[in-house]
Short mmCIF file of C-alpha atoms in Angstrom, two decimals:
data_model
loop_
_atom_site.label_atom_id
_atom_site.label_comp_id
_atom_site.label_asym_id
_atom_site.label_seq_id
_atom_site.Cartn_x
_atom_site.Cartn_y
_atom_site.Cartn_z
CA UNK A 1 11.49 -182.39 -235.45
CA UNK A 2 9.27 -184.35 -233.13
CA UNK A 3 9.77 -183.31 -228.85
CA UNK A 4 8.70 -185.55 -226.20
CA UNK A 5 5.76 -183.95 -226.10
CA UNK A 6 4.88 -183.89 -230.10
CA UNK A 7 1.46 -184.73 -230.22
CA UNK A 8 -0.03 -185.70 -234.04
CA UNK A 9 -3.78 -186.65 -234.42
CA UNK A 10 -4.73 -189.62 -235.33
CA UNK A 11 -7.12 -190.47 -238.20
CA UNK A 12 -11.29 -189.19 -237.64
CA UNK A 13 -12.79 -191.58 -236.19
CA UNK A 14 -10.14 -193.96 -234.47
CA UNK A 15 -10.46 -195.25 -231.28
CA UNK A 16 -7.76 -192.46 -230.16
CA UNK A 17 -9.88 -189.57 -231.81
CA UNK A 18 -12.83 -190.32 -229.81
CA UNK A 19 -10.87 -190.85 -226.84
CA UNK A 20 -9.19 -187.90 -227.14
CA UNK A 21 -12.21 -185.85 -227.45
CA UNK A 22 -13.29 -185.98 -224.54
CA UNK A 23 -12.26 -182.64 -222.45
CA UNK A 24 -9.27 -182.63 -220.68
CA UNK A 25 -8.65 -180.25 -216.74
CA UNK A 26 -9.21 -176.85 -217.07
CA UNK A 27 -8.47 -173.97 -214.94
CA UNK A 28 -8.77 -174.83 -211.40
CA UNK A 29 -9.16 -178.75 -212.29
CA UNK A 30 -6.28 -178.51 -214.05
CA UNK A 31 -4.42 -177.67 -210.72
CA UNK A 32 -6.04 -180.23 -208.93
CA UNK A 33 -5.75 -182.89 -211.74
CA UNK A 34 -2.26 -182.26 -211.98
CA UNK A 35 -1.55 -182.79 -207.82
CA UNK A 36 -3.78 -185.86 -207.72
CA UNK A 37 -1.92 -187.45 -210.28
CA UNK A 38 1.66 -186.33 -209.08
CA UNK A 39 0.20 -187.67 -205.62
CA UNK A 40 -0.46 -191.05 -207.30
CA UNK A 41 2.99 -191.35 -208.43
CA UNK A 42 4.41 -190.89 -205.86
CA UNK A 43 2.94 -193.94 -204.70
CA UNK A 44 4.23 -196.27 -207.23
CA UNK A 45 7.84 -196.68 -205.16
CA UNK A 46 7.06 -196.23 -201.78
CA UNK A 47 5.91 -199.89 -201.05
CA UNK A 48 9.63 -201.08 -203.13
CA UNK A 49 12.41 -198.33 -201.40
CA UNK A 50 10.89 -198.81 -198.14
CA UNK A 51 11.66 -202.11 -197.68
CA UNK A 52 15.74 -202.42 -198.36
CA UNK A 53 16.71 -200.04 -195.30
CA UNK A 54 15.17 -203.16 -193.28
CA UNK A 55 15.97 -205.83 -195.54
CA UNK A 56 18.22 -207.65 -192.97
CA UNK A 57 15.77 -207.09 -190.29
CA UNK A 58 12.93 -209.10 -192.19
CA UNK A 59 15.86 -211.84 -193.39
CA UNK A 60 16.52 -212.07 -189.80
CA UNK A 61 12.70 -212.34 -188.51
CA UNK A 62 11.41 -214.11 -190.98
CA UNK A 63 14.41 -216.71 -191.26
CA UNK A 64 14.85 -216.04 -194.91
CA UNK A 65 17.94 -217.02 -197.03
CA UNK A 66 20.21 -214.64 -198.86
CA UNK A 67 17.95 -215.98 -202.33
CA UNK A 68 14.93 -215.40 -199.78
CA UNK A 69 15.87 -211.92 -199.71
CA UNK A 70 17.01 -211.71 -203.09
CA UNK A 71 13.36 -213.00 -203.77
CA UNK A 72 11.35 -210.87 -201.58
CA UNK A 73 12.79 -207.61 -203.12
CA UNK A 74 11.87 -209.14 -206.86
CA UNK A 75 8.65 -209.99 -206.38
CA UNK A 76 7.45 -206.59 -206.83
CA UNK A 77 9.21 -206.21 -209.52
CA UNK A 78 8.51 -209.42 -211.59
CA UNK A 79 4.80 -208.31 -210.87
CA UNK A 80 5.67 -204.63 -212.39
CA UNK A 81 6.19 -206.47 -215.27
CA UNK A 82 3.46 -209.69 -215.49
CA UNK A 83 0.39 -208.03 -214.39
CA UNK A 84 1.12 -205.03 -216.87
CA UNK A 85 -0.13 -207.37 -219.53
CA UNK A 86 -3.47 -206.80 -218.09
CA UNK A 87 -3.49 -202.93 -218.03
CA UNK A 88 -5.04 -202.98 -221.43
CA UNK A 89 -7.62 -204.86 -221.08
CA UNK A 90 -8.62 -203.77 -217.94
CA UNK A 91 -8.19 -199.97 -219.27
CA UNK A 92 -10.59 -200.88 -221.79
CA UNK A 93 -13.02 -202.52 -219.17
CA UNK A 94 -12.91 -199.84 -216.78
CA UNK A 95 -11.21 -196.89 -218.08
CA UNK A 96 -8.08 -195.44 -217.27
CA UNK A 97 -9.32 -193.17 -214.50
CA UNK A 98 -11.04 -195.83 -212.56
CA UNK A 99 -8.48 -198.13 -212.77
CA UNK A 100 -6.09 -196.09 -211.29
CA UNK A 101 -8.32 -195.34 -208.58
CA UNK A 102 -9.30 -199.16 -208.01
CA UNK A 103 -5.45 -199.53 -208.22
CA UNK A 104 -4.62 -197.25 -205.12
CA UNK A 105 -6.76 -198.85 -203.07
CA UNK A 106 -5.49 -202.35 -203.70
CA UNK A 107 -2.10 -201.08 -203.57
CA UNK A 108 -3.27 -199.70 -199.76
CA UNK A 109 -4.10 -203.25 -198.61
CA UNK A 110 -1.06 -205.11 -199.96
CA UNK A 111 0.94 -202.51 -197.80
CA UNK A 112 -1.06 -203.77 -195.09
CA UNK A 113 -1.12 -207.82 -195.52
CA UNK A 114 2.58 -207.15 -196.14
CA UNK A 115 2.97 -206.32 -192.48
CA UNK A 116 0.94 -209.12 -191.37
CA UNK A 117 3.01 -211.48 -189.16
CA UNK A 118 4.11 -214.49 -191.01
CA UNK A 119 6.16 -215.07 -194.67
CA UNK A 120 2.57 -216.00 -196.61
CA UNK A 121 1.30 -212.53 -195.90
CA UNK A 122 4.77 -210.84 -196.52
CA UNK A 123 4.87 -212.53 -200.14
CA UNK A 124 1.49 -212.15 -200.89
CA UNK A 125 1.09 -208.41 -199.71
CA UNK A 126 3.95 -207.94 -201.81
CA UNK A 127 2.68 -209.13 -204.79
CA UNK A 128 -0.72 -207.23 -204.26
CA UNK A 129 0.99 -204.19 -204.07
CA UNK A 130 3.49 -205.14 -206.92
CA UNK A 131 0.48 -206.00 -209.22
CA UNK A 132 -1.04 -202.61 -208.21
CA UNK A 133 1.72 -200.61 -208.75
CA UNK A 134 2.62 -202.68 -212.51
CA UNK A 135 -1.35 -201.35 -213.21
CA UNK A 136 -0.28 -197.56 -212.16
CA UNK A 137 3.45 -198.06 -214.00
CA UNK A 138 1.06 -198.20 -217.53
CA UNK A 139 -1.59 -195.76 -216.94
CA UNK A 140 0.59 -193.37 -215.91
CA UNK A 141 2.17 -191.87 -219.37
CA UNK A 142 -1.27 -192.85 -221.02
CA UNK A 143 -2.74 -190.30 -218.52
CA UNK A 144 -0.02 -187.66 -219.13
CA UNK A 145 -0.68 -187.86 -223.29
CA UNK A 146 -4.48 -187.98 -222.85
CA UNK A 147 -5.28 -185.56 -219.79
CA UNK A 148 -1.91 -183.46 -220.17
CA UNK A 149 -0.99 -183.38 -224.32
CA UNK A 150 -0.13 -179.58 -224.20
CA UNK A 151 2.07 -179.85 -221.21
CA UNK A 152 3.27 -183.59 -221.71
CA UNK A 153 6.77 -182.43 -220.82
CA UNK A 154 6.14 -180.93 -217.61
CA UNK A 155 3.88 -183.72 -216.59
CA UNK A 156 6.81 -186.19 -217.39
CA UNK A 157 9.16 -184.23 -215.02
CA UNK A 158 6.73 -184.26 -212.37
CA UNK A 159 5.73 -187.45 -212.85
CA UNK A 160 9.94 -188.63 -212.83
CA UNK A 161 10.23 -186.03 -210.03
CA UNK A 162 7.38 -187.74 -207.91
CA UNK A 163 8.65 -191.73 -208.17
CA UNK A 164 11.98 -190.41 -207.62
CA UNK A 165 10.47 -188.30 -204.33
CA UNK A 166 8.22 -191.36 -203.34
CA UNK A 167 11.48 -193.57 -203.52
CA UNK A 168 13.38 -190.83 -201.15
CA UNK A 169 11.07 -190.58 -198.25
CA UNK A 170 10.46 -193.88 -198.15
CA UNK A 171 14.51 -195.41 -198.28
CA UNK A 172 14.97 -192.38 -195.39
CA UNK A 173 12.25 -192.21 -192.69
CA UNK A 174 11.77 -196.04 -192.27
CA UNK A 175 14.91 -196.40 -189.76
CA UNK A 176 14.17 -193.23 -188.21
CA UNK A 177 10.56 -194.15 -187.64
CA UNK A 178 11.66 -197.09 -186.22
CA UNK A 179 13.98 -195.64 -183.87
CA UNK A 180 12.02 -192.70 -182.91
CA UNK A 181 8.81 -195.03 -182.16
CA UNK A 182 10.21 -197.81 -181.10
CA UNK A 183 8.48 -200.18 -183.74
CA UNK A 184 9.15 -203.53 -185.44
CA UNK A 185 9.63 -202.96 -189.21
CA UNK A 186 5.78 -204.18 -189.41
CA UNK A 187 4.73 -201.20 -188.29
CA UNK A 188 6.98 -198.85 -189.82
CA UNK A 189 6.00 -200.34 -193.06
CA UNK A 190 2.33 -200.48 -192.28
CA UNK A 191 2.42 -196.53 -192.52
CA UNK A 192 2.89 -196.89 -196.34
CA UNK A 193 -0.89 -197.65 -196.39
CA UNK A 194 -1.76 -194.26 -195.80
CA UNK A 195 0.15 -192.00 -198.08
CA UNK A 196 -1.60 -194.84 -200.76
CA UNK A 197 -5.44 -194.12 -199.43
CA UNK A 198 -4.89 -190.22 -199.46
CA UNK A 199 -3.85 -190.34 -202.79
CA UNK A 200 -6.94 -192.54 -203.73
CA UNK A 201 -9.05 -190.06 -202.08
CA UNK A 202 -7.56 -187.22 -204.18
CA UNK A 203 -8.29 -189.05 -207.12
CA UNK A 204 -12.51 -189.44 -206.75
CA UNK A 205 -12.91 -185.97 -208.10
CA UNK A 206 -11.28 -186.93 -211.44
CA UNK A 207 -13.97 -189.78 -211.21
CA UNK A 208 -16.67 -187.41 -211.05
CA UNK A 209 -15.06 -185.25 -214.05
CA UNK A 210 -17.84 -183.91 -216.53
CA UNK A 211 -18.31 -186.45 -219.61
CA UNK A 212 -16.26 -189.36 -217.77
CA UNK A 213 -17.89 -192.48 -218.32
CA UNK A 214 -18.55 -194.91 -215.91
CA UNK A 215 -17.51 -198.37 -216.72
CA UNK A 216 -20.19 -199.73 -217.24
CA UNK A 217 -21.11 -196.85 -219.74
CA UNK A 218 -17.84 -197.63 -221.17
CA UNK A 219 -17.93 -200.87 -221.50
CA UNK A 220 -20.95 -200.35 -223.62
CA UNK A 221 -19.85 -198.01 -225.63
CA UNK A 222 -16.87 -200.13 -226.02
CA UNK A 223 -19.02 -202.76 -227.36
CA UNK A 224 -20.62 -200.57 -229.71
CA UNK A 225 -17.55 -198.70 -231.03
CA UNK A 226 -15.65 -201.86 -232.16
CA UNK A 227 -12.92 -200.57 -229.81
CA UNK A 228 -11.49 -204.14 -228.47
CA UNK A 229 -10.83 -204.81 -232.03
CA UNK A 230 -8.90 -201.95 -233.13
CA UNK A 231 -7.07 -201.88 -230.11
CA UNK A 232 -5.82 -205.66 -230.57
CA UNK A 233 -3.15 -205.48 -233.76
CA UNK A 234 -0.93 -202.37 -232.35
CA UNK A 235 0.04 -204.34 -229.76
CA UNK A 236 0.91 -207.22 -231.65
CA UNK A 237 2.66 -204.73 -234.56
CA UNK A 238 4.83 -203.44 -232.03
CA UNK A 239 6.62 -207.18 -231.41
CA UNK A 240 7.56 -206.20 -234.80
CA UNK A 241 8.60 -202.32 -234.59
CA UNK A 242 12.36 -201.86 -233.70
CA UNK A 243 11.97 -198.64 -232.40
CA UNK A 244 9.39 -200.03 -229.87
CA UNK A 245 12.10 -202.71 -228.91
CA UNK A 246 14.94 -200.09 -228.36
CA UNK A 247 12.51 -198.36 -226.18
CA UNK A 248 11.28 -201.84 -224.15
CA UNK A 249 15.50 -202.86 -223.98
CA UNK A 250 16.45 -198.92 -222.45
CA UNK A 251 13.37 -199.41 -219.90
CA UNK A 252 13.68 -202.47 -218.58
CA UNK A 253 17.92 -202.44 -218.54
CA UNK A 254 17.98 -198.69 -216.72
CA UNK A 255 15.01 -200.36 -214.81
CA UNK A 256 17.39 -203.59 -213.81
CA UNK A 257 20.23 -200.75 -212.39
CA UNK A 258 17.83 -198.99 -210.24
CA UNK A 259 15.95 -201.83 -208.37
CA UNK A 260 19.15 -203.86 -208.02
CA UNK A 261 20.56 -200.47 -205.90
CA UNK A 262 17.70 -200.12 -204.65
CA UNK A 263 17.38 -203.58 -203.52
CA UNK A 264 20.95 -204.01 -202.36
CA UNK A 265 22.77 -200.64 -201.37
CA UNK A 266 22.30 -200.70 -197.90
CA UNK A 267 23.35 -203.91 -197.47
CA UNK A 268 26.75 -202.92 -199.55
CA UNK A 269 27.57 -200.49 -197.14
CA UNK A 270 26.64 -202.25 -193.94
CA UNK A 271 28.90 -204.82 -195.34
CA UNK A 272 31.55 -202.24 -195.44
CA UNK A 273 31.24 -201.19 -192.39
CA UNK A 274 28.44 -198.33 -192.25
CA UNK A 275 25.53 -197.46 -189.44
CA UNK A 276 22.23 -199.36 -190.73
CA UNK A 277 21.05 -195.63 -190.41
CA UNK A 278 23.59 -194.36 -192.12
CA UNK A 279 23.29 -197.01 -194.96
CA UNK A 280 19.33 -196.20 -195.35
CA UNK A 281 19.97 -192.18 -195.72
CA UNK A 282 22.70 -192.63 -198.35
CA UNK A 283 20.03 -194.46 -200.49
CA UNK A 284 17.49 -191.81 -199.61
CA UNK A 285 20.26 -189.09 -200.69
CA UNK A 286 20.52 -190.58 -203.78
CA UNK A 287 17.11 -190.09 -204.62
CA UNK A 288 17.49 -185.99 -204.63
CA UNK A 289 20.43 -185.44 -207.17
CA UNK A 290 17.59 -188.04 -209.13
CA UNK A 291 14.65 -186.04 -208.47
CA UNK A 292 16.56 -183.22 -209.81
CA UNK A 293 17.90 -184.96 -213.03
CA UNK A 294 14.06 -187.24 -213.68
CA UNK A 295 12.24 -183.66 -213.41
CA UNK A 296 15.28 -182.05 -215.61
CA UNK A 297 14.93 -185.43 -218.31
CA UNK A 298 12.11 -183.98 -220.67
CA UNK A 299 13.63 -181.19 -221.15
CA UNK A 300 17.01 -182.31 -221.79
CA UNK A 301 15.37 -184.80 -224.08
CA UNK A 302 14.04 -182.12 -226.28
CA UNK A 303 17.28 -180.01 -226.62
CA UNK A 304 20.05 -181.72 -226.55
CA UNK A 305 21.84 -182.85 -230.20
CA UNK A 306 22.19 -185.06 -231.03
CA UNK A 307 19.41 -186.99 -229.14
CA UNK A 308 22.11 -189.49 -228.22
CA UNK A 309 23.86 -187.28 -225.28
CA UNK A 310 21.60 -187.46 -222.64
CA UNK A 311 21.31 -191.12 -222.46
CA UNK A 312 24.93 -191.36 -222.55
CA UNK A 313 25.28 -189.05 -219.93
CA UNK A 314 23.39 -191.35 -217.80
CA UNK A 315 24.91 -194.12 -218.29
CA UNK A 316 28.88 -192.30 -217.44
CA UNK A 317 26.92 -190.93 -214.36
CA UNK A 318 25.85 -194.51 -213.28
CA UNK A 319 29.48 -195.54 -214.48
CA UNK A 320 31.06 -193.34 -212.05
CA UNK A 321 29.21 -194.69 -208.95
CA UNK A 322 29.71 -198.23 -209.78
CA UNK A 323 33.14 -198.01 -210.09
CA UNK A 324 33.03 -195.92 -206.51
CA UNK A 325 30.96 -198.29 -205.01
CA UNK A 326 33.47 -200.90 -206.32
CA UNK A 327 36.95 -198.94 -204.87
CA UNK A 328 36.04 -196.77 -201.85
CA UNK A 329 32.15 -197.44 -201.00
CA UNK A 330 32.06 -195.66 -197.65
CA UNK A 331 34.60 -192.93 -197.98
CA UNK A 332 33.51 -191.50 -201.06
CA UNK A 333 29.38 -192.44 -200.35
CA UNK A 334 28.04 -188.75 -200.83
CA UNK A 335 30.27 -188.67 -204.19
CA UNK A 336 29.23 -191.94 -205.56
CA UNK A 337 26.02 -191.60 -204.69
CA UNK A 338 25.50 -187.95 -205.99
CA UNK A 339 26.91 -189.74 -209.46
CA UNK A 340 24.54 -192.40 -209.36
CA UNK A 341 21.32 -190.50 -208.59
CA UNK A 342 22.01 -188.39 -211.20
CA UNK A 343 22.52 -191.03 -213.74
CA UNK A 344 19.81 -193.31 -212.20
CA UNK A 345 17.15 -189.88 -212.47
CA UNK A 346 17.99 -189.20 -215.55
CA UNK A 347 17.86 -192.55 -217.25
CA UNK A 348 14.33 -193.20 -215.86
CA UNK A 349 13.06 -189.82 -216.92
CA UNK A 350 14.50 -190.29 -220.39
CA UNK A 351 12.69 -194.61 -220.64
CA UNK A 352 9.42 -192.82 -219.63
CA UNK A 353 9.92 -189.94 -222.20
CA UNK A 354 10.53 -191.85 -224.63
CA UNK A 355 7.37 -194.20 -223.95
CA UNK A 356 5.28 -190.56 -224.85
CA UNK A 357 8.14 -189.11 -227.71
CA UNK A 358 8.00 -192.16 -229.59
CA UNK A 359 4.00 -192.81 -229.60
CA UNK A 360 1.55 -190.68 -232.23
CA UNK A 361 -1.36 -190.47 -229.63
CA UNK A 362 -2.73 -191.93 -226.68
CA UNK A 363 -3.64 -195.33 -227.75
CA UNK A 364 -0.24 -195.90 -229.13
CA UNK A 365 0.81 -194.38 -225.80
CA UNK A 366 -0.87 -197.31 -224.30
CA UNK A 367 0.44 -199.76 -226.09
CA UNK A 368 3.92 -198.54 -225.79
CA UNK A 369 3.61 -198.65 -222.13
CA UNK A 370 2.08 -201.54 -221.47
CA UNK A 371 4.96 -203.72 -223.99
CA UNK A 372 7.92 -201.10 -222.50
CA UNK A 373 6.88 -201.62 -218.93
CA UNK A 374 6.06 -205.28 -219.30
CA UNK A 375 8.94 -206.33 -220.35
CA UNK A 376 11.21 -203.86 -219.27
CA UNK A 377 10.11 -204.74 -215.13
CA UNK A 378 10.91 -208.28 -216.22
CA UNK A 379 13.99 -207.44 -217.36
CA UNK A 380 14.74 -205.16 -214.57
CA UNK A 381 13.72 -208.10 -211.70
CA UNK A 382 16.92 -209.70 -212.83
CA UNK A 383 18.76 -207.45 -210.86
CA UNK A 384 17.70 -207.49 -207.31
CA UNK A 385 18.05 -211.69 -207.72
CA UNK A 386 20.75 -211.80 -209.57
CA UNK A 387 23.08 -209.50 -207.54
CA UNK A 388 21.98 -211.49 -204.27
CA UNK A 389 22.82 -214.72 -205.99
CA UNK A 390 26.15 -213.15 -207.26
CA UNK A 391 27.02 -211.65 -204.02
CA UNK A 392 26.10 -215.06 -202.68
CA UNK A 393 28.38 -217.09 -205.15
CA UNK A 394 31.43 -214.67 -204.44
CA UNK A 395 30.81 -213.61 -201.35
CA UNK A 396 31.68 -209.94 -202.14
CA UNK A 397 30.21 -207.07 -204.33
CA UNK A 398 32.73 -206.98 -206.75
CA UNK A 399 31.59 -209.12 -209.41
CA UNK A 400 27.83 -208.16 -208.72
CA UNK A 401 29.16 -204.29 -209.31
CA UNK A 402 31.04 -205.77 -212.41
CA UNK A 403 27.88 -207.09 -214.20
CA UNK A 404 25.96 -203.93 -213.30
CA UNK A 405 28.75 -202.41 -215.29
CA UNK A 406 28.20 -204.86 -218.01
CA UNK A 407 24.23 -203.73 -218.05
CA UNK A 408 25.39 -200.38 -218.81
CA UNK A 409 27.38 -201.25 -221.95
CA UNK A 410 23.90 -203.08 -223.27
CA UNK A 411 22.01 -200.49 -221.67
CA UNK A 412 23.79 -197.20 -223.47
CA UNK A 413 23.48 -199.88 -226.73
CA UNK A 414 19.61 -199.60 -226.49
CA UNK A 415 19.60 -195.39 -226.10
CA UNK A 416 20.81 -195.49 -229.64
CA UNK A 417 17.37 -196.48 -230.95
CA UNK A 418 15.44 -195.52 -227.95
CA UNK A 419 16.39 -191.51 -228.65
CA UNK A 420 16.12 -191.27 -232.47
CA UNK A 421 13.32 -189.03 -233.49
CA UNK A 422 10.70 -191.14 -234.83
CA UNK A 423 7.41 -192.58 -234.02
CA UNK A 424 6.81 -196.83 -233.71
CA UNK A 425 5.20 -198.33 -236.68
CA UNK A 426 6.17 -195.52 -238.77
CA UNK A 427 7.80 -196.37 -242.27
CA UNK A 428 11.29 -197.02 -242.50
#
């Protein structure tokens, strides 16, 4: 029976052999791979949590409507899922290790424009960084089944563990910082920039790694190999592949929970009455029962029958802090939102095990991604919208916590396929 971290070779000669031969971290690299890329990951949230705790400071500056808001907390998102579309062919261009390098750095100075007075530079940092982090979202399990095949699972909890981490200190030290130093959100959110630049830093060695090619090499030996036309048809035969599409519908519906929380929580509870400080660290606190349950996913993914409990699990976690959020928000806050991180954690560790479980090697890794994430972030950008237009419409949370409700229904519907133990385009 296949884990999430089952690993078959592909046929001599593919373009997955040959990538795959190339030697991964060992020994003291592997240390050092292994914190460079859990630093990287950690900054693929930051620029999104930080910004809710101050959501109705930036409305408020920058004179935007309730959809303006709605809007300025999707645009990450929708990019999460439009620019991933790219990731393969610029993988294949530059390779993955330099992309994710040239990807850090970009994501450093949308962080920046972002706090640039004005609502041009606010949208367009946003979308810099949102296009930069869409670029990291693919690479990432691609990475973990190249560079990390015989410790996949571990890599996926650190790698859950880190977004989950990146979300937390971001949603909880922005109104502190602002308090404590007595700056404009700007500022506070200007500091994202630099978490972002160390983590580029820690990522030239892997750059400099014996036998990687630059990409210009690449690119040549791209050329040469025939690789951009192998490559081309499993993308287009997973349109096809149910399994892929179970995955794709559990990403990007667990995906539409989480950013539409994310987006809108603090907001909930200032509406009911709570501290804008106090709103803030009850999203942060919901990122640690999540850290616990993303870094706990692979490994509940591989030993729990049938496959089908964990993913339901999830989805009554997330169940039970709706339905708080919906009857006693601020009462029972540490409650709800111990339920909800839990779920929340869980459910994105299990949609980014299952992008690795359900691939045969890296290029169908890849692949996977890339249509999962795509489509899934697309998905998912529904939520921070559509619960601002629904709270706008009712002019309450109660039918925007309904739908969420709704989601999980679909949501749980997709697990079913998403956790059955096969690979995509394998025979029926």
């Amino acid at each position: 029976m296949n884990s999430p971290v089952a690993h078959q070779a592909p046929a001599a000669g593919s373009s997955a052999s040959r990538q795959q031969s190339l030697p991964g971290p060992a020994g003291v690299r592997t240390v050092q791979a292994a914190f460079a890329f859990s630093l990287a990951a950690l900054n693929l949230r930051i620029a999104v949590a930080s910004l809710s705790p101050v959501l109705k400071e930036v409305q408020h500056d920058e004179h935007l409507s309730s959809f303006g808001a709605g809007a300025l907390s999707t645009v990450p998102v929708v990019c999460f899922g439009a620019f991933a579309f790219l990731a393969p062919r610029l993988t294949r261009r530059f390779g993955p290790h330099h992309l994710l390098w040239y990807a850090l750095l970009a994501l450093t100075g949308g962080i920046v424009l972002r706090s640039v007075p004005g609502v041009l530079a606010l949208f367009g940092g946003s979308l810099i960084a949102g296009a930069a982090i869409a670029v990291g979202n693919v690479l990432m399990p691609q990475l973990i089944k190249h560079d990390f095949a015989g410790r996949a699972g571990l890599m996926l909890g650190c790698y859950s563990l880190a977004l989950s981490g990146g979300a937390a200190l971001a949603a909880g030290v922005v109104v502190p910082l602002e308090s404590a130093t007595g700056w404009g959100w700007r500022q506070v959110l200007a500091l994202g920039a630099i978490p972002s630049l160390i983590a580029a830093l820690a990522w030239l060695p892997e750059l400099l790694a014996p036998n990687r090619p630059s990409p210009n090499r690449r690119r040549q030996e791209r050329v040469k190999q025939g690789e951009a036309d192998t490559a081309t048809p499993a993308l287009r035969a997973l349109w096809r592949d149910r399994t892929a599409w179970a995955v794709t519908l559990y990403m990007g519906l667990q995906s539409l929970g989480y950013y539409a929380i994310l987006s809108w929580l603090p907001t909930l509870l200032q509406d009911h009455g709570m501290s804008d400080s106090q709103a803030g660290w009850m999203l942060s606190f919901s990122s640690f029962p999540g850290m616990a349950a993303s870094f706990a996913a692979p490994w509940l993914q591989q030993r729990l029958r049938p496959a089908f409990v964990a993913p339901l699990a999830a989805a009554l976690l997330c169940a039970t802090g709706f339905v708080g959020l919906l009857t006693s928000p601020v009462s029972g806050a540490y409650l709800w939102m111990t339920a909800l991180g839990l779920g929340q954690g869980l459910a994105i560790g299990l949609a980014l095990g299952y992008i690795v479980a359900r691939s045969p090697d890296a290029h169908h890794t890849g692949r996977l991604s890339t249509m999962a994430q795509g489509i899934g972030y697309l998905i998912a950008c529904l939520g921070p919208l559509g619960l601002g237009l629904l709270h706008s419409a009712s002019g309450g949370w109660s039918l925007p916590i309904a739908v969420l409700l709704a989601v999980l229904v679909a949501q749980t519907v997709a697990a079913y396929g998403a956790s059955r133990d096969r690979h995509v385009l394998a025979s029926s």
